[in-house]
Coordinates of C-alpha atoms and ligand atoms in Angstrom, one line a residue:
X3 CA 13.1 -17.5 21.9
X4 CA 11.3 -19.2 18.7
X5 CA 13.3 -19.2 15.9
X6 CA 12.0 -17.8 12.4
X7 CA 11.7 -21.3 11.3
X8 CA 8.9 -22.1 14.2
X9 CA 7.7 -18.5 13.9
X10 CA 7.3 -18.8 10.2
X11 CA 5.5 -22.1 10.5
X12 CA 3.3 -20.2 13.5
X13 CA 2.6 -17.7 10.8
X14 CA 1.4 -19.9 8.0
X15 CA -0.4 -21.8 9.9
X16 CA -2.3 -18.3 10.8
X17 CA -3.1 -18.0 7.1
X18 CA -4.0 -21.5 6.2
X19 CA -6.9 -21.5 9.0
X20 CA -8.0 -18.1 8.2
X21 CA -8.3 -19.1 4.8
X22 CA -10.5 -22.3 5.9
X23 CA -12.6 -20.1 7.8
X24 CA -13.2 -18.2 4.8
X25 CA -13.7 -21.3 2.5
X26 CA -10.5 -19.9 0.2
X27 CA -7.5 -21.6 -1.3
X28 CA -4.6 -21.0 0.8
X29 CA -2.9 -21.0 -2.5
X30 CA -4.7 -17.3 -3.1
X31 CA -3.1 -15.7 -0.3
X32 CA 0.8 -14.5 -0.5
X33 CA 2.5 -14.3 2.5
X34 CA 4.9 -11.5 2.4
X35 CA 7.7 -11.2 4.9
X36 CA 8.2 -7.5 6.0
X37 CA 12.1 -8.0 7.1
X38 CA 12.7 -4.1 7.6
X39 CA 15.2 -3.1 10.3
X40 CA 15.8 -6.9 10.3
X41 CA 19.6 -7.9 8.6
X42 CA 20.1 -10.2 5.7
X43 CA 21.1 -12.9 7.8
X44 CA 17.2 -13.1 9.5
X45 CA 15.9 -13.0 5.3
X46 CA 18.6 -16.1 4.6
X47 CA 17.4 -18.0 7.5
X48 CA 13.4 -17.2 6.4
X49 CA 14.7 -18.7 2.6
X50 CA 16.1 -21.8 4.3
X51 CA 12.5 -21.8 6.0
X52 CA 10.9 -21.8 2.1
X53 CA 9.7 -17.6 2.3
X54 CA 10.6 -16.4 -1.2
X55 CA 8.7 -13.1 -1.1
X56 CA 10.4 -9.8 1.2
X57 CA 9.0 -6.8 2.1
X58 CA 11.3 -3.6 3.0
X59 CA 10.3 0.0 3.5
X60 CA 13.8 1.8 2.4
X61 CA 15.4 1.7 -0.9
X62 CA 18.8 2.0 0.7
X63 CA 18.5 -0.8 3.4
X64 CA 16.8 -3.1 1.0
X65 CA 19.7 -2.3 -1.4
X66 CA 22.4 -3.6 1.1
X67 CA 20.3 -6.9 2.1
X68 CA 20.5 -7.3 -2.0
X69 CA 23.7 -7.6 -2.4
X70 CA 24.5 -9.3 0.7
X71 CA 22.1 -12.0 -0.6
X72 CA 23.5 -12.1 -3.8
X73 CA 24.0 -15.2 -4.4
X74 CA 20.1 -15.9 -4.0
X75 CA 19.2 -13.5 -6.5
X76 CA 16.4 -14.7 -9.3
X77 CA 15.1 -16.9 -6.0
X78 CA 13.8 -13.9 -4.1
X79 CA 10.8 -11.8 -4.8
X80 CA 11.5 -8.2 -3.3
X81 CA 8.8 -5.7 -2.6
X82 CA 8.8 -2.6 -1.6
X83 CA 6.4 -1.3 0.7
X84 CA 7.3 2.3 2.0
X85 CA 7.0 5.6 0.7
X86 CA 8.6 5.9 -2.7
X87 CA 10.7 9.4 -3.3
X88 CA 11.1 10.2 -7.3
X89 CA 14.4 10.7 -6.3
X90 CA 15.2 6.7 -5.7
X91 CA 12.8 5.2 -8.8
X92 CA 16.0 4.4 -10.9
X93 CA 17.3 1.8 -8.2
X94 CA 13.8 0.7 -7.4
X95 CA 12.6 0.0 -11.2
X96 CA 15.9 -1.8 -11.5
X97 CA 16.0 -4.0 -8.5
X98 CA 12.5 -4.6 -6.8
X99 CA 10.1 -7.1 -8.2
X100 CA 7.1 -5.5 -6.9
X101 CA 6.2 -1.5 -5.0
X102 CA 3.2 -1.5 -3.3
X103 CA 3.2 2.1 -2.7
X104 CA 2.0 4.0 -5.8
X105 CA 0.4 7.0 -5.4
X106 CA 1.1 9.7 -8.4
X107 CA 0.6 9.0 -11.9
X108 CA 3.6 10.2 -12.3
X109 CA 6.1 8.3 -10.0
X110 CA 4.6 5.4 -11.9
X111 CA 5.5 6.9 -15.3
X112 CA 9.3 6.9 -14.0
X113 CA 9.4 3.4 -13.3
X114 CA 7.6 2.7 -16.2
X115 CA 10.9 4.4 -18.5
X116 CA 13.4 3.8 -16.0
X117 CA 12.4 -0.2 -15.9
X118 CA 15.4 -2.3 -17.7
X119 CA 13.7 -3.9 -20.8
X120 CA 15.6 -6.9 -20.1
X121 CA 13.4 -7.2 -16.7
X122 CA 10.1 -8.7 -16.5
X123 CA 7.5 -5.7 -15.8
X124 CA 7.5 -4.3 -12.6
X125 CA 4.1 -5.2 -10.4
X126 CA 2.5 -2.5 -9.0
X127 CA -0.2 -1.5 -6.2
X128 CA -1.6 1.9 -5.9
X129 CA -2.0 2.6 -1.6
X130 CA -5.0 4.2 -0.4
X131 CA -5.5 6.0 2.2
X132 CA -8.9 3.7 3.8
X133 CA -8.5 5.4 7.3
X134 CA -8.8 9.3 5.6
X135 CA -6.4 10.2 8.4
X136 CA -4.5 13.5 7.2
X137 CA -0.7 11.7 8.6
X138 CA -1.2 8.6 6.3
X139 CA 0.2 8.3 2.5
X140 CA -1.9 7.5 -0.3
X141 CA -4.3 8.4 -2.2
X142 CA -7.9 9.5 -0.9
X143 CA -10.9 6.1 -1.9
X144 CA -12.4 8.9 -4.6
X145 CA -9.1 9.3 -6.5
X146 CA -7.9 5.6 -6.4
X147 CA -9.8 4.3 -9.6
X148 CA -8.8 7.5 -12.1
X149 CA -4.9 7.0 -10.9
X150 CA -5.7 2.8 -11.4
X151 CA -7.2 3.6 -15.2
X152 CA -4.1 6.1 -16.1
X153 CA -1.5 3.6 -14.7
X154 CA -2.8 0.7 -16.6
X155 CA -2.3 2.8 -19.7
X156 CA 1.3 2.6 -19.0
X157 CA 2.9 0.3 -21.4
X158 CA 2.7 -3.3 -20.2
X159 CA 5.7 -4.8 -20.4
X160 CA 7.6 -2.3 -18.2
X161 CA 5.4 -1.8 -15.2
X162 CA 2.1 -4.1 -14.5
X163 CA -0.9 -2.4 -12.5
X164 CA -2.1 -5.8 -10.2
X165 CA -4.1 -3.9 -7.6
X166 CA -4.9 -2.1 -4.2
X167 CA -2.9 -1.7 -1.5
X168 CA -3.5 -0.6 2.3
X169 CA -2.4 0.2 6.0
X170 CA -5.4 1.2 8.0
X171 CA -5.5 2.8 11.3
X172 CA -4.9 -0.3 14.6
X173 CA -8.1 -1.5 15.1
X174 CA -9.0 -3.7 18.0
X175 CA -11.5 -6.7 17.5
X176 CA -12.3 -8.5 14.5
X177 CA -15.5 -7.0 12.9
X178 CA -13.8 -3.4 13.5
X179 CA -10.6 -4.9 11.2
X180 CA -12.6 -6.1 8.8
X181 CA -14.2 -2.4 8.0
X182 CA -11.2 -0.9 6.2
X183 CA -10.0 -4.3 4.6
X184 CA -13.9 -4.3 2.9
X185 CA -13.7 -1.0 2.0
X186 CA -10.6 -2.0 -0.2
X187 CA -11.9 -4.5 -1.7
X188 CA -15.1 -3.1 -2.8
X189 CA -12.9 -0.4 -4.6
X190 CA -10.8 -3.0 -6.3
X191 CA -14.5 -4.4 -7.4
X192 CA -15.1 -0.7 -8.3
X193 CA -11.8 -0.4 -10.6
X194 CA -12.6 -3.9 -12.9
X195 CA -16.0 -2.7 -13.1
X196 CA -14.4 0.3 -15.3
X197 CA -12.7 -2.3 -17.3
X198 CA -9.2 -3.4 -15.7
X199 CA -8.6 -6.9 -14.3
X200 CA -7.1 -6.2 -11.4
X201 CA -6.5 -9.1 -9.1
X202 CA -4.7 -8.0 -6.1
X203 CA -5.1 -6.5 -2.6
X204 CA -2.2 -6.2 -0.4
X205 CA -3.7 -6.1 3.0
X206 CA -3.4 -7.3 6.9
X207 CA -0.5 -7.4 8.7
X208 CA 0.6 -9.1 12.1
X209 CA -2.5 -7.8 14.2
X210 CA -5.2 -8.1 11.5
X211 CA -4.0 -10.6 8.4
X212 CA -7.3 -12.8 9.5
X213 CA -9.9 -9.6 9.1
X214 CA -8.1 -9.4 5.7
X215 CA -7.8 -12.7 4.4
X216 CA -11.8 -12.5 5.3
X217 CA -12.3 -10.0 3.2
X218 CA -9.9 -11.1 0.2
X219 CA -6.9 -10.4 0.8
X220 CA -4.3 -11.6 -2.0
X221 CA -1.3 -10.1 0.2
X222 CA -0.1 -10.0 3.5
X223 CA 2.6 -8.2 4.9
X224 CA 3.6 -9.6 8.1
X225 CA 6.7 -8.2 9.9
X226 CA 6.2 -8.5 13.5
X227 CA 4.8 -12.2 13.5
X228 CA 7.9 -13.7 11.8
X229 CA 10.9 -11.4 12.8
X230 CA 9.9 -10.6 16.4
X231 CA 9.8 -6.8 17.2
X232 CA 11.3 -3.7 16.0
Ligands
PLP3 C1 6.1 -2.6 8.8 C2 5.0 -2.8 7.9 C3 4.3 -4.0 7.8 C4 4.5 -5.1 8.8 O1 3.9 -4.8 10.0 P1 3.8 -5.8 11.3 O2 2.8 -5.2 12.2 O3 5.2 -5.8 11.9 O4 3.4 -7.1 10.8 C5 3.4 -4.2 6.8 N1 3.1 -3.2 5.9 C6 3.8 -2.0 5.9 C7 3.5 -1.0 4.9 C8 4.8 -1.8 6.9 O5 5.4 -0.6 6.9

C-alpha cells in the first residue's frame, strides 16, 4: 500500500500538470487535504510530507485531531468543509482558519461576533448548490451574489468573504466535469462585477480536481487521493 508520503506526491503531481495544461501557476492552486474519518496520526504524517492546509467535515472530530496535534498548532491551516449547525459556530469561529460552507446571512453574522478579536479574520466561502439537486446544501446560483454582497458587509477583521465554494453531482468524463466547475466561476465573475474582489473558488475533488483547476479553481479538496478510502 503507498504511503501518504508517495500518495501526496501522486497528488501534487496531479495539480502541477493540470495547471500546465491550463497555462496557470501551480502556485494559484491550494491543495487541501480532506482528512475526515482519517485520525490525527494520518494529518501528522501528511505535515511531515509538507501539507499545511486540512479539510474536516465535523466540528467535533476536527476538535479532537486539534488537540491531539497540539503541538503543531499556528502550523496548520484547518478548514471546515461540512454542513455548519448554528449550534457549533462558537467552537468553529474560535478554532478553524477557514469554513467553506456558508450558506445563511445569518450563520455568518455568528461567526462574525463569536470570532476572538485576538484571531486573524475567519476566511469564508459561501457553497452553492451548482447541481440544483433538492438533497444538496447551499444556496440556489440566483441567491449566491445577494448573500456574497451582505456577508462582505460583515466587519472585516472578524470574518473575510474570499469566495465560491462547490460539490457538484459525480460526473463521468472531462468536458461533463467541467460544466458545474464553469458555472461557479462565471458566478464568482458575476459577484466582483457588483463590486467585491473575491478571489477564491473551492472546487474539484479526487475524481474531478483537473476539470476544476481548468476552469479556475483556487481550491481543492482532495480526500480520497491522499488518505485512501473511507
Ligand atoms: C469528503 C469531501 C471531499 C473529498 O472528497 P474525495 O472524493 O475523497 O476527494 C471534498 N469536499 C467535501 C465537501 C467533502 O465532503
Amino acid at each position: 500500500m503507498a504511503t501518504i508520503d508517495q500518495t501526496l506526491h501522486q497528488v501534487r503531481a496531479r495539480v502541477a500538470r493540470a495547471c500546465s495544461a491550463a497555462h496557470r501557476d501551480v502556485q494559484s492552486v491550494t491543495l487541501l487535504a480532506v482528512s475526515k474519518t482519517f485520525g490525527a496520526d494520518a494529518i501528522r504524517e501528511a505535515f511531515t510530507a509538507g501539507q499545511r492546509d486540512f479539510g474536516e467535515n465535523y466540528v467535533q472530530e476536527a476538535l479532537e485531531k486539534m488537540s491531539a496535534l497540539a503541538d503543531l498548532r499556528g502550523e496548520l491551516r484547518w478548514h471546515l468543509i461540512g454542513a455548519v449547525q448554528s449550534n457549533k459556530t462558537r467552537d468553529i469561529a474560535q478554532h478553524f482558519d477557514w469554513v467553506h460552507c456558508i450558506d445563511r446571512l445569518k450563520i455568518a453574522q455568528r461567526l462574525s461576533a463569536q470570532r476572538p478579536p485576538d484571531r486573524p479574520p475567519l476566511q469564508l466561502c459561501i457553497q452553492v448548490n451548482v447541481s440544483g439537486e433538492a438533497s444538496k446544501s447551499g444556496v440556489v446560483p440566483a441567491d449566491a451574489v445577494a448573500l456574497a454582497l451582505g456577508i462582505a458587509e460583515l466587519p472585516r477583521e472578524r470574518v473575510r468573504l474570499r469566495g465560491l465554494m462547490s460539490v457538484p453531482e459525480p460526473q463521468q468524463g472531462f468536458e461533463a466535469q467541467r460544466r458545474p466547475h464553469r458555472a461557479l466561476r462565471e458566478l464568482l465573475a458575476a459577484a466582483n462585477e457588483r463590486g467585491l474582489a473575491l478571489d477564491t473558488l473551492s472546487m474539484g475533488m479526487s475524481a474531478d480536481l483537473e476539470a476544476a483547476i481548468h476552469e479556475g479553481a483556487t481550491i481543492v479538496r482532495v480526500g480520497t487521493a491522499i488518505f485512501g478510502s473511507r
